[in-house]
Amino acid sequence: MPIASTSIFRYRNPSSLLLLRRGAAASFRHLSFVAKHQNPISRKAQNKNLLRAKQTVKHLSSLSPTLPVNHRPLLSATDAVGMVAAAQANFMRVIVEDSRVEDGGGGGGDGDGDAVRVGVELLCVVRAVLKKIKRRVLVGDKVLVGSIDWVDRRGVIENVFSRKSEILDPPVANVDHLLVLFAMEQPKLEAYSLTRFLVEAESTGIPITLALNKSELIDEETRVAWKLRLRSWGYGPVFCSVESKFGLDTLAFILREQTTVIVGPSGVGKSSLINALRSNHPLTNVSSEGNNWFDSILGSKLLEEQRVGEVSIRSGRGKHTTRHVSLLPLSGGGYLADTPGFNQPSLLKVTTQSLAQTFPEVRKLLSANEPEKCSFNDCLHLGEPGCVVKGDWERYPYYFQLLDEIKIREEFQLRTLGTKREGDVRYKTGDMGVKQAEPRLEPKKHRRQSRKRMNQSILDELDDLDDDDSLLDAEGDSILKEIGNENQ
Ligand code: GDP
Ligand code: ZN
């Protein structure tokens, strides 16, 4: 399947790596201290400090996004590599995938005891400096954890590995499979609605399985007719029924060894299917109820306090509240997101140019004609001379309709925002999943700041960072203290 570079899906460039550890933050603290407190300082020295500060800030913000995905860092006894399985408030549950066990001699990486720690679940906070450089940690991320206390199962997320993929609804990294779920009846399967969902899903570039639930409500004839119809679209649907358990084994088999998000309209049985699949797994019932896990480790009272603290500490500025999502381990390996994904395709990231590629039948027509191509590079397949994608496929009218919708949106964006370049527009997603476009404000890019202002803002940044880091330390310490108290 070709990988589209559009939509809610992004590739990250796994270029160089820079491991940010406490040392870096400490040097910041030092710099800001120098700049702030040594008042009768020569202008020359001050400028020099500012220059150093500036370089450090620049250096920090231009950090490569992440660790390369196959990088195997040298782990100390208190480090591990793991996968974020759940997030709640400031806490992340990380399942250990690789660690080093102290073997007395130090050095080396693969102690025999490794296996014992693989699968251990750690309660982690994220280094404040990662937040500062906007390196958001998502459920599904592969992370480097440091400062681990193996007895109390706590640690600090130090860095994130490159992502294969990233979806925003629900926010999960490294999703490698989307299960598009519809019902045959209640609500009745409808070709246009299904097409919109498939287009949205295809636009992520993530492989898709189409499953049709409530199939016990239809007769064999209807089932066969839909099967043939969908085959002509390029899909081999899995018919299932959560009610009668029909087809669930097939789905469980398809989901093995992958991280899957289920998407589809409301009422089709997404939550029922998630529950049915998780109850297959003895482990999921015990330890993978994300919220219960956090509550049992932290005590729900502490979590409540933590949420209140988040707002008040930061001078009333509300912090982004992450939607809770957990990854449930499946019996055949792999994970399933416990929260269904988009149930209203916005198609916001599909462009007039990328739309055709979200239809498997167009992809097939294009590849069947190779090496011949449409005469125009930017052919929209609307009957242009020399177009190899003829209009004799069932969903052509849908393609046409969607193209119209997207065209209108692009023209609107062009008028209101002055551009349709993706980088200049950002999409805000409200609680209800409604997306709104707004211009991305980049004051540093568009407005020239006076040197004095610029120097001041660097100092502010450094102070902020300083505060943040001590905040994390204080935050971390108080959490650890609380946990200590709880355990006594
Ligand atoms: P969601 O909105 O997609 O998460 O759908 P739900 O899981 O909440 O299910 C919606 C309704 O469909 C519920 O009343 C379920 O009991 C029902 N339902 C789920 N699966 C099936 C099925 O296979 N057959 C039938 N007849 N009803 C089902
Ligand atoms: Zn064409």
Short mmCIF file of C-alpha atoms and ligand atoms in Angstrom, two decimals:
data_model
loop_
_atom_site.label_atom_id
_atom_site.label_comp_id
_atom_site.label_asym_id
_atom_site.label_seq_id
_atom_site.Cartn_x
_atom_site.Cartn_y
_atom_site.Cartn_z
CA MET A 1 0.00 0.00 0.00
CA PRO A 2 1.43 3.40 -0.89
CA ILE A 3 2.07 5.60 2.08
CA ALA A 4 0.32 8.92 1.83
CA SER A 5 2.11 11.77 3.52
CA THR A 6 -1.08 13.51 4.41
CA SER A 7 -3.75 13.63 7.02
CA ILE A 8 -3.41 12.88 10.66
CA PHE A 9 -0.36 10.80 9.92
CA ARG A 10 3.16 12.08 9.96
CA TYR A 11 6.55 10.61 9.41
CA ARG A 12 9.38 11.83 11.50
CA ASN A 13 12.86 12.11 10.23
CA PRO A 14 15.04 9.78 12.25
CA SER A 15 18.15 11.88 11.76
CA SER A 16 20.81 12.54 14.32
CA LEU A 17 20.16 11.97 17.97
CA LEU A 18 20.80 13.97 21.01
CA LEU A 19 20.15 12.59 24.36
CA LEU A 20 18.94 15.19 26.71
CA ARG A 21 19.70 14.53 30.27
CA ARG A 22 19.82 16.40 33.47
CA GLY A 23 23.18 17.89 32.60
CA ALA A 24 21.71 19.95 29.79
CA ALA A 25 19.04 21.40 32.00
CA ALA A 26 21.58 22.11 34.69
CA SER A 27 23.69 24.13 32.29
CA PHE A 28 20.61 26.16 31.48
CA ARG A 29 20.02 26.89 35.07
CA HIS A 30 23.58 28.06 35.32
CA LEU A 31 23.31 30.32 32.29
CA SER A 32 20.13 31.98 33.40
CA PHE A 33 21.60 32.48 36.82
CA VAL A 34 24.64 34.19 35.39
CA ALA A 35 22.59 36.41 33.15
CA LYS A 36 20.16 37.34 35.86
CA HIS A 37 22.12 37.80 39.04
CA GLN A 38 25.59 39.11 38.30
CA ASN A 39 24.41 42.62 37.91
CA PRO A 40 27.45 44.88 37.71
CA ILE A 41 28.75 42.88 34.85
CA SER A 42 30.60 44.28 31.88
CA ARG A 43 28.54 44.77 28.77
CA LYS A 44 30.93 42.52 26.89
CA ALA A 45 30.54 39.67 29.33
CA GLN A 46 26.80 40.14 29.34
CA ASN A 47 26.66 39.93 25.57
CA LYS A 48 28.81 36.86 25.67
CA ASN A 49 26.47 35.21 28.13
CA LEU A 50 23.48 36.17 26.06
CA LEU A 51 25.12 34.76 22.99
CA ARG A 52 25.80 31.50 24.79
CA ALA A 53 22.26 31.43 26.08
CA LYS A 54 20.94 32.10 22.62
CA GLN A 55 22.99 29.33 21.15
CA THR A 56 21.86 26.91 23.80
CA VAL A 57 18.20 27.78 23.21
CA LYS A 58 18.68 27.42 19.47
CA HIS A 59 20.45 24.16 20.02
CA LEU A 60 17.66 22.86 22.23
CA SER A 61 14.83 23.81 19.94
CA SER A 62 16.58 22.40 16.90
CA LEU A 63 17.15 19.04 18.56
CA SER A 64 16.45 16.14 16.29
CA PRO A 65 12.94 15.02 17.11
CA THR A 66 13.75 11.69 18.57
CA LEU A 67 16.07 8.72 18.90
CA PRO A 68 16.31 6.64 15.71
CA VAL A 69 13.84 3.80 15.98
CA ASN A 70 16.39 0.98 15.81
CA HIS A 71 18.90 2.68 18.05
CA ARG A 72 19.85 0.54 21.03
CA PRO A 73 21.10 2.88 23.72
CA LEU A 74 23.62 1.77 26.28
CA LEU A 75 21.50 1.23 29.31
CA SER A 76 22.62 1.70 32.87
CA ALA A 77 21.03 -0.33 35.65
CA THR A 78 18.45 2.39 36.18
CA ASP A 79 17.53 2.82 32.50
CA ALA A 80 15.14 0.92 30.28
CA VAL A 81 13.46 1.12 26.92
CA GLY A 82 9.71 0.67 26.95
CA MET A 83 6.38 1.43 25.36
CA VAL A 84 3.90 3.93 26.74
CA ALA A 85 0.71 1.94 27.28
CA ALA A 86 -1.41 4.57 28.99
CA ALA A 87 -1.42 8.19 30.02
CA GLN A 88 -3.30 9.95 32.74
CA ALA A 89 -2.71 13.49 33.95
CA ASN A 90 1.08 13.80 34.11
CA PHE A 91 1.68 10.10 34.49
CA MET A 92 2.53 7.51 31.92
CA ARG A 93 2.44 3.77 32.24
CA VAL A 94 5.45 2.30 30.48
CA ILE A 95 5.84 -1.40 29.74
CA VAL A 96 9.52 -2.37 29.78
CA GLU A 97 10.81 -3.92 26.56
CA ASP A 98 14.54 -3.79 27.16
CA SER A 99 16.64 -3.23 30.25
CA ARG A 100 19.95 -4.08 31.82
CA VAL A 101 20.12 -5.99 35.01
CA GLU A 102 23.04 -5.35 37.29
CA ASP A 103 25.37 -8.31 37.08
CA GLY A 104 27.88 -7.07 39.58
CA GLY A 105 30.56 -6.44 36.96
CA GLY A 106 28.84 -3.50 35.33
CA GLY A 107 29.18 -2.81 31.62
CA GLY A 108 27.58 -4.96 28.95
CA GLY A 109 23.97 -4.76 28.02
CA ASP A 110 22.22 -8.09 28.08
CA GLY A 111 22.14 -9.59 31.52
CA ASP A 112 20.39 -12.92 31.89
CA GLY A 113 17.92 -11.27 34.20
CA ASP A 114 16.63 -9.06 31.37
CA ALA A 115 13.69 -11.30 30.74
CA VAL A 116 12.51 -10.76 34.29
CA ARG A 117 12.14 -7.05 33.71
CA VAL A 118 10.59 -7.24 30.27
CA GLY A 119 6.91 -6.66 30.77
CA VAL A 120 7.34 -4.83 34.08
CA GLU A 121 5.09 -1.77 34.21
CA LEU A 122 6.58 1.50 35.39
CA LEU A 123 4.84 4.65 36.53
CA CYS A 124 6.64 7.52 34.84
CA VAL A 125 6.63 11.28 34.59
CA VAL A 126 8.01 13.06 31.53
CA ARG A 127 11.11 15.20 31.85
CA ALA A 128 9.94 18.82 31.87
CA VAL A 129 12.57 19.73 29.34
CA LEU A 130 10.94 17.43 26.79
CA LYS A 131 7.70 19.35 27.22
CA LYS A 132 9.61 22.59 26.86
CA ILE A 133 10.89 21.62 23.45
CA LYS A 134 7.38 20.46 22.58
CA ARG A 135 8.35 16.85 22.34
CA ARG A 136 5.03 15.39 23.28
CA VAL A 137 4.97 11.83 24.52
CA LEU A 138 2.03 9.82 23.21
CA VAL A 139 0.57 6.50 24.15
CA GLY A 140 2.24 4.02 21.80
CA ASP A 141 5.58 5.81 21.90
CA LYS A 142 8.77 3.86 22.39
CA VAL A 143 10.64 5.72 25.13
CA LEU A 144 13.88 5.78 27.03
CA VAL A 145 13.21 5.70 30.76
CA GLY A 146 15.83 6.78 33.30
CA SER A 147 16.15 7.16 37.08
CA ILE A 148 14.23 3.91 37.53
CA ASP A 149 13.42 2.67 40.98
CA TRP A 150 12.80 -1.02 40.22
CA VAL A 151 11.38 -1.72 43.66
CA ASP A 152 8.68 0.94 43.54
CA ARG A 153 8.39 0.71 39.75
CA ARG A 154 8.87 4.37 38.99
CA GLY A 155 10.91 6.24 36.42
CA VAL A 156 11.31 9.36 34.32
CA ILE A 157 10.82 9.44 30.55
CA GLU A 158 14.04 10.90 29.19
CA ASN A 159 13.51 10.73 25.45
CA VAL A 160 11.27 9.40 22.70
CA PHE A 161 12.18 7.21 19.71
CA SER A 162 11.09 8.11 16.18
CA ARG A 163 7.51 7.34 15.37
CA LYS A 164 6.35 5.17 12.51
CA SER A 165 3.04 6.95 12.57
CA GLU A 166 0.99 9.26 14.67
CA ILE A 167 -2.76 9.68 14.76
CA LEU A 168 -4.58 12.40 16.64
CA ASP A 169 -7.96 10.85 17.27
CA PRO A 170 -7.35 9.11 19.58
CA PRO A 171 -3.81 10.39 20.15
CA VAL A 172 -1.68 7.28 19.62
CA ALA A 173 1.80 6.87 18.17
CA ASN A 174 3.06 3.92 16.14
CA VAL A 175 -0.38 2.69 15.13
CA ASP A 176 0.19 0.07 12.48
CA HIS A 177 -3.35 -0.93 11.71
CA LEU A 178 -6.79 0.67 11.49
CA LEU A 179 -9.88 -1.47 11.85
CA VAL A 180 -12.72 0.33 10.06
CA LEU A 181 -15.90 -1.01 11.62
CA PHE A 182 -19.38 -0.62 10.18
CA ALA A 183 -22.65 -2.45 10.87
CA MET A 184 -24.71 -4.24 8.24
CA GLU A 185 -27.86 -3.03 9.98
CA GLN A 186 -28.70 -0.68 12.84
CA PRO A 187 -27.40 1.60 11.38
CA LYS A 188 -27.83 0.24 7.86
CA LEU A 189 -24.67 -0.01 5.79
CA GLU A 190 -24.56 2.92 3.42
CA ALA A 191 -22.01 3.18 0.60
CA TYR A 192 -21.28 6.92 0.70
CA SER A 193 -20.85 7.07 4.47
CA LEU A 194 -18.57 4.03 4.30
CA THR A 195 -16.57 5.69 1.52
CA ARG A 196 -15.98 8.83 3.60
CA PHE A 197 -14.60 6.72 6.45
CA LEU A 198 -12.45 4.66 4.14
CA VAL A 199 -11.04 7.81 2.53
CA GLU A 200 -10.22 9.29 5.93
CA ALA A 201 -8.62 6.03 7.04
CA GLU A 202 -6.69 5.57 3.77
CA SER A 203 -5.37 9.12 4.03
CA THR A 204 -3.41 8.12 7.13
CA GLY A 205 -1.33 5.70 5.05
CA ILE A 206 -1.88 3.08 7.77
CA PRO A 207 -3.01 -0.37 6.57
CA ILE A 208 -6.74 -0.96 6.92
CA THR A 209 -9.05 -3.88 7.61
CA LEU A 210 -12.74 -3.39 6.93
CA ALA A 211 -15.05 -5.31 9.26
CA LEU A 212 -18.84 -5.41 9.06
CA ASN A 213 -20.56 -6.06 12.37
CA LYS A 214 -24.11 -7.15 13.26
CA SER A 215 -23.97 -9.54 10.33
CA GLU A 216 -26.36 -11.90 12.15
CA LEU A 217 -29.06 -9.37 11.22
CA ILE A 218 -28.77 -9.92 7.45
CA ASP A 219 -29.38 -12.84 5.13
CA GLU A 220 -26.80 -14.69 3.10
CA GLU A 221 -27.86 -13.04 -0.16
CA THR A 222 -27.25 -9.53 1.17
CA ARG A 223 -23.92 -10.60 2.59
CA VAL A 224 -22.71 -12.03 -0.72
CA ALA A 225 -23.91 -8.97 -2.65
CA TRP A 226 -21.97 -6.62 -0.35
CA LYS A 227 -18.93 -8.86 -0.44
CA LEU A 228 -18.79 -8.66 -4.24
CA ARG A 229 -19.48 -4.95 -4.24
CA LEU A 230 -16.74 -4.19 -1.72
CA ARG A 231 -14.33 -6.42 -3.57
CA SER A 232 -14.79 -4.19 -6.63
CA TRP A 233 -13.83 -1.23 -4.42
CA GLY A 234 -10.63 -3.06 -3.47
CA TYR A 235 -11.61 -4.37 -0.01
CA GLY A 236 -12.05 -7.87 1.36
CA PRO A 237 -14.41 -7.28 4.29
CA VAL A 238 -14.56 -9.46 7.42
CA PHE A 239 -18.18 -10.12 8.39
CA CYS A 240 -18.61 -10.41 12.13
CA SER A 241 -21.10 -10.23 14.94
CA VAL A 242 -20.19 -9.30 18.48
CA GLU A 243 -23.64 -10.56 19.44
CA SER A 244 -23.19 -14.09 18.09
CA LYS A 245 -19.36 -14.06 18.36
CA PHE A 246 -19.18 -14.89 14.67
CA GLY A 247 -15.93 -13.75 13.01
CA LEU A 248 -14.27 -12.64 16.26
CA ASP A 249 -11.54 -15.26 16.01
CA THR A 250 -10.72 -14.05 12.50
CA LEU A 251 -10.48 -10.48 13.79
CA ALA A 252 -8.32 -11.49 16.74
CA PHE A 253 -6.01 -13.26 14.28
CA ILE A 254 -5.81 -10.16 12.05
CA LEU A 255 -5.04 -7.92 15.04
CA ARG A 256 -2.18 -10.07 16.37
CA GLU A 257 1.26 -8.45 16.61
CA GLN A 258 -0.05 -5.03 15.63
CA THR A 259 -1.15 -1.86 17.37
CA THR A 260 -4.71 -1.25 16.21
CA VAL A 261 -7.20 1.57 16.53
CA ILE A 262 -10.85 0.83 15.75
CA VAL A 263 -12.66 3.58 13.85
CA GLY A 264 -16.22 3.90 12.58
CA PRO A 265 -19.50 5.74 13.10
CA SER A 266 -21.39 5.56 16.38
CA GLY A 267 -23.67 2.69 17.07
CA VAL A 268 -21.90 0.11 14.92
CA GLY A 269 -20.48 -1.77 17.91
CA LYS A 270 -16.94 -0.42 18.30
CA SER A 271 -17.02 -0.41 22.10
CA SER A 272 -18.74 -3.80 22.15
CA LEU A 273 -16.02 -5.21 19.91
CA ILE A 274 -13.22 -3.72 22.03
CA ASN A 275 -14.78 -5.29 25.12
CA ALA A 276 -15.23 -8.62 23.37
CA LEU A 277 -11.61 -8.67 22.21
CA ARG A 278 -10.17 -7.63 25.55
CA SER A 279 -12.13 -10.27 27.42
CA ASN A 280 -10.27 -12.85 25.34
CA HIS A 281 -7.14 -11.94 27.19
CA PRO A 282 -6.76 -12.85 30.85
CA LEU A 283 -4.15 -10.12 31.38
CA THR A 284 -6.22 -7.31 29.95
CA ASN A 285 -8.85 -7.79 32.59
CA VAL A 286 -6.48 -7.60 35.46
CA SER A 287 -3.82 -5.05 34.69
CA SER A 288 -4.74 -3.15 31.61
CA GLU A 289 -7.68 -1.15 32.72
CA GLY A 290 -5.67 2.02 32.33
CA ASN A 291 -7.45 4.09 34.95
CA ASN A 292 -7.60 1.35 37.52
CA TRP A 293 -3.91 0.76 37.10
CA PHE A 294 -3.10 4.39 37.85
CA ASP A 295 -5.53 4.48 40.72
CA SER A 296 -4.09 1.38 42.28
CA ILE A 297 -0.55 2.70 42.08
CA LEU A 298 -1.22 6.30 43.01
CA GLY A 299 -4.50 6.31 44.82
CA SER A 300 -7.23 8.26 43.04
CA LYS A 301 -7.08 11.04 45.65
CA LEU A 302 -3.58 11.96 44.62
CA LEU A 303 -4.56 12.07 40.95
CA GLU A 304 -7.36 14.50 41.73
CA GLU A 305 -4.97 16.74 43.61
CA GLN A 306 -2.53 16.56 40.78
CA ARG A 307 -5.10 17.82 38.30
CA VAL A 308 -5.98 20.81 40.45
CA GLY A 309 -2.30 21.53 40.97
CA GLU A 310 -1.68 21.63 37.25
CA VAL A 311 -3.85 24.66 36.77
CA SER A 312 -2.99 26.67 39.85
CA ILE A 313 0.78 26.29 39.67
CA ARG A 314 0.90 27.73 36.19
CA SER A 315 -0.71 31.07 36.97
CA GLY A 316 -4.16 30.00 35.91
CA ARG A 317 -3.13 29.01 32.44
CA GLY A 318 -5.11 25.87 31.69
CA LYS A 319 -2.94 23.05 30.52
CA HIS A 320 -3.81 20.84 27.63
CA THR A 321 -5.73 17.91 29.01
CA THR A 322 -4.89 14.70 27.26
CA ARG A 323 -7.71 12.38 26.37
CA HIS A 324 -7.23 9.18 28.23
CA VAL A 325 -6.32 6.31 26.01
CA SER A 326 -4.72 2.99 26.87
CA LEU A 327 -3.35 0.19 24.78
CA LEU A 328 -4.69 -3.20 25.73
CA PRO A 329 -2.42 -6.19 25.17
CA LEU A 330 -3.98 -8.84 22.93
CA SER A 331 -3.55 -12.58 23.37
CA GLY A 332 -1.83 -12.98 20.02
CA GLY A 333 0.59 -10.16 20.84
CA GLY A 334 0.01 -6.59 19.76
CA TYR A 335 -2.21 -3.95 21.27
CA LEU A 336 -5.67 -2.52 20.80
CA ALA A 337 -6.55 1.08 21.75
CA ASP A 338 -9.31 1.04 24.36
CA THR A 339 -10.84 4.19 22.87
CA PRO A 340 -12.50 4.10 19.46
CA GLY A 341 -11.09 6.52 16.91
CA PHE A 342 -12.68 9.16 14.71
CA ASN A 343 -16.39 8.68 14.28
CA GLN A 344 -16.83 11.62 11.94
CA PRO A 345 -14.41 11.85 9.05
CA SER A 346 -13.46 15.50 8.60
CA LEU A 347 -11.28 14.84 5.53
CA LEU A 348 -9.43 17.98 6.61
CA LYS A 349 -6.07 16.70 5.57
CA VAL A 350 -7.12 15.16 2.30
CA THR A 351 -6.28 17.48 -0.58
CA THR A 352 -7.63 17.62 -4.12
CA GLN A 353 -4.31 16.13 -5.21
CA SER A 354 -4.18 13.32 -2.64
CA LEU A 355 -7.85 12.26 -2.81
CA ALA A 356 -7.49 9.90 -5.79
CA GLN A 357 -4.80 7.91 -3.98
CA THR A 358 -7.24 7.12 -1.16
CA PHE A 359 -9.34 5.02 -3.58
CA PRO A 360 -7.84 1.53 -4.07
CA GLU A 361 -9.59 1.22 -7.43
CA VAL A 362 -7.76 4.36 -8.69
CA ARG A 363 -4.45 3.06 -7.39
CA LYS A 364 -5.15 -0.19 -9.22
CA LEU A 365 -6.05 1.58 -12.48
CA LEU A 366 -2.92 3.70 -12.26
CA SER A 367 -0.62 0.77 -11.60
CA ALA A 368 -2.32 -1.40 -14.25
CA ASN A 369 -1.53 1.25 -16.85
CA GLU A 370 2.12 1.62 -15.91
CA PRO A 371 4.39 2.83 -17.33
CA GLU A 372 1.73 4.93 -18.99
CA LYS A 373 0.56 7.83 -16.85
CA CYS A 374 -2.05 10.56 -17.07
CA SER A 375 -0.77 13.26 -19.45
CA PHE A 376 -0.93 15.92 -16.78
CA ASN A 377 1.10 15.46 -13.63
CA ASP A 378 -1.63 17.08 -11.57
CA CYS A 379 -4.47 15.25 -13.34
CA LEU A 380 -7.61 15.11 -11.19
CA HIS A 381 -9.09 12.34 -13.38
CA LEU A 382 -12.13 14.36 -14.35
CA GLY A 383 -11.93 13.55 -18.04
CA GLU A 384 -8.78 15.52 -18.83
CA PRO A 385 -7.19 14.57 -22.17
CA GLY A 386 -4.79 11.66 -21.74
CA CYS A 387 -6.24 10.56 -18.36
CA VAL A 388 -5.73 6.84 -17.72
CA VAL A 389 -8.26 6.70 -14.86
CA LYS A 390 -11.52 6.25 -16.72
CA GLY A 391 -14.81 7.01 -15.00
CA ASP A 392 -16.21 3.48 -15.16
CA TRP A 393 -15.83 2.50 -11.52
CA GLU A 394 -18.70 2.42 -9.04
CA ARG A 395 -17.45 5.03 -6.64
CA TYR A 396 -16.53 7.56 -9.29
CA PRO A 397 -19.53 9.78 -8.37
CA TYR A 398 -18.37 9.70 -4.72
CA TYR A 399 -14.86 10.66 -5.78
CA PHE A 400 -16.36 13.55 -7.73
CA GLN A 401 -18.52 14.63 -4.80
CA LEU A 402 -15.65 14.48 -2.32
CA LEU A 403 -13.37 16.32 -4.71
CA ASP A 404 -15.94 19.12 -4.85
CA GLU A 405 -16.16 19.28 -1.08
CA ILE A 406 -12.40 19.41 -0.70
CA LYS A 407 -12.05 22.00 -3.45
CA ILE A 408 -14.52 24.29 -1.71
CA ARG A 409 -12.63 23.90 1.54
CA GLU A 410 -9.28 24.63 -0.08
CA GLU A 411 -10.66 27.72 -1.78
CA PHE A 412 -12.11 28.88 1.52
CA GLN A 413 -8.77 28.38 3.22
CA LEU A 414 -7.05 30.24 0.44
CA ARG A 415 -9.41 33.18 0.85
CA THR A 416 -9.50 33.35 4.61
CA LEU A 417 -6.00 32.30 5.49
CA GLY A 418 -4.23 33.51 2.39
CA THR A 419 -2.62 30.15 1.85
CA LYS A 420 -3.37 26.48 1.72
CA ARG A 421 0.08 25.34 2.64
CA GLU A 422 -0.31 22.86 5.45
CA GLY A 423 2.44 24.34 7.54
CA ASP A 424 0.70 27.70 7.74
CA VAL A 425 -2.57 26.29 8.92
CA ARG A 426 -3.12 24.45 12.10
CA TYR A 427 -6.15 22.46 13.05
CA LYS A 428 -7.64 22.67 16.46
CA THR A 429 -9.65 19.69 17.55
CA GLY A 430 -12.37 20.40 20.04
CA ASP A 431 -13.74 17.94 22.57
CA MET A 432 -16.33 16.69 20.16
CA GLY A 433 -13.70 15.92 17.56
CA VAL A 434 -14.75 18.93 15.47
CA LYS A 435 -11.76 20.33 13.69
CA GLN A 436 -11.24 24.00 12.95
CA ALA A 437 -8.56 25.54 10.78
CA GLU A 438 -6.72 28.61 11.96
CA PRO A 439 -3.56 30.35 10.81
CA ARG A 440 -0.44 29.20 12.56
CA LEU A 441 1.08 32.13 14.37
CA GLU A 442 4.80 32.26 14.19
CA PRO A 443 5.71 35.68 15.49
CA LYS A 444 9.42 34.96 15.37
CA LYS A 445 9.16 34.27 11.66
CA HIS A 446 6.99 37.17 10.61
CA ARG A 447 7.80 39.93 13.01
CA ARG A 448 11.21 41.37 13.48
CA GLN A 449 11.91 41.81 17.15
CA SER A 450 14.18 44.44 18.58
CA ARG A 451 17.44 43.05 19.88
CA LYS A 452 16.54 44.06 23.40
CA ARG A 453 13.23 42.27 23.20
CA MET A 454 14.86 39.24 21.71
CA ASN A 455 17.44 39.03 24.48
CA GLN A 456 14.72 39.44 27.05
CA SER A 457 12.63 36.67 25.55
CA ILE A 458 15.60 34.33 25.59
CA LEU A 459 16.03 35.04 29.26
CA ASP A 460 12.33 34.46 29.80
CA GLU A 461 12.64 31.14 28.01
CA LEU A 462 15.55 30.16 30.18
CA ASP A 463 13.75 31.20 33.33
CA ASP A 464 10.73 29.30 32.22
CA LEU A 465 12.83 26.25 31.62
CA ASP A 466 14.45 26.70 34.96
CA ASP A 467 11.06 26.91 36.63
CA ASP A 468 9.75 23.99 34.70
CA ASP A 469 12.62 21.77 35.61
CA SER A 470 12.45 22.58 39.29
CA LEU A 471 8.69 22.21 39.00
CA LEU A 472 9.17 18.72 37.69
CA ASP A 473 11.64 17.93 40.42
CA ALA A 474 9.24 19.26 43.04
CA GLU A 475 6.36 17.52 41.33
CA GLY A 476 8.27 14.26 41.05
CA ASP A 477 9.47 14.49 44.63
CA SER A 478 6.02 15.12 46.02
CA ILE A 479 4.58 12.25 44.00
CA LEU A 480 7.30 9.93 45.22
CA LYS A 481 6.72 11.12 48.77
CA GLU A 482 3.00 10.52 48.42
CA ILE A 483 3.59 7.07 47.02
CA GLY A 484 5.97 6.38 49.88
CA ASN A 485 3.28 7.43 52.38
CA GLU A 486 0.67 5.32 50.62
CA ASN A 487 2.93 2.31 50.79
CA GLN A 488 3.57 2.61 54.50
P1 GDP B 1 -20.23 2.15 19.22
O1 GDP B 1 -20.98 3.43 19.31
O2 GDP B 1 -19.71 1.92 17.84
O3 GDP B 1 -19.17 2.00 20.26
O4 GDP B 1 -21.32 0.98 19.43
P2 GDP B 1 -21.65 0.16 20.76
O5 GDP B 1 -20.59 -0.83 21.04
O6 GDP B 1 -22.03 1.12 21.82
O7 GDP B 1 -22.94 -0.66 20.26
C1 GDP B 1 -24.12 -0.02 19.85
C2 GDP B 1 -25.28 -1.00 20.02
O8 GDP B 1 -25.14 -2.08 19.11
C3 GDP B 1 -25.35 -1.61 21.40
O9 GDP B 1 -26.69 -1.66 21.80
C4 GDP B 1 -24.79 -3.01 21.21
O10 GDP B 1 -25.34 -3.93 22.12
C5 GDP B 1 -25.25 -3.31 19.81
N1 GDP B 1 -24.42 -4.32 19.15
C6 GDP B 1 -23.07 -4.43 19.16
N2 GDP B 1 -22.68 -5.48 18.41
C7 GDP B 1 -23.78 -6.06 17.92
C8 GDP B 1 -24.01 -7.18 17.07
O11 GDP B 1 -23.12 -7.90 16.62
N3 GDP B 1 -25.32 -7.44 16.75
C9 GDP B 1 -26.34 -6.70 17.22
N4 GDP B 1 -27.56 -7.03 16.86
N5 GDP B 1 -26.16 -5.64 18.03
C10 GDP B 1 -24.90 -5.32 18.38
ZN ZN B 2 -6.01 11.24 -14.76
#
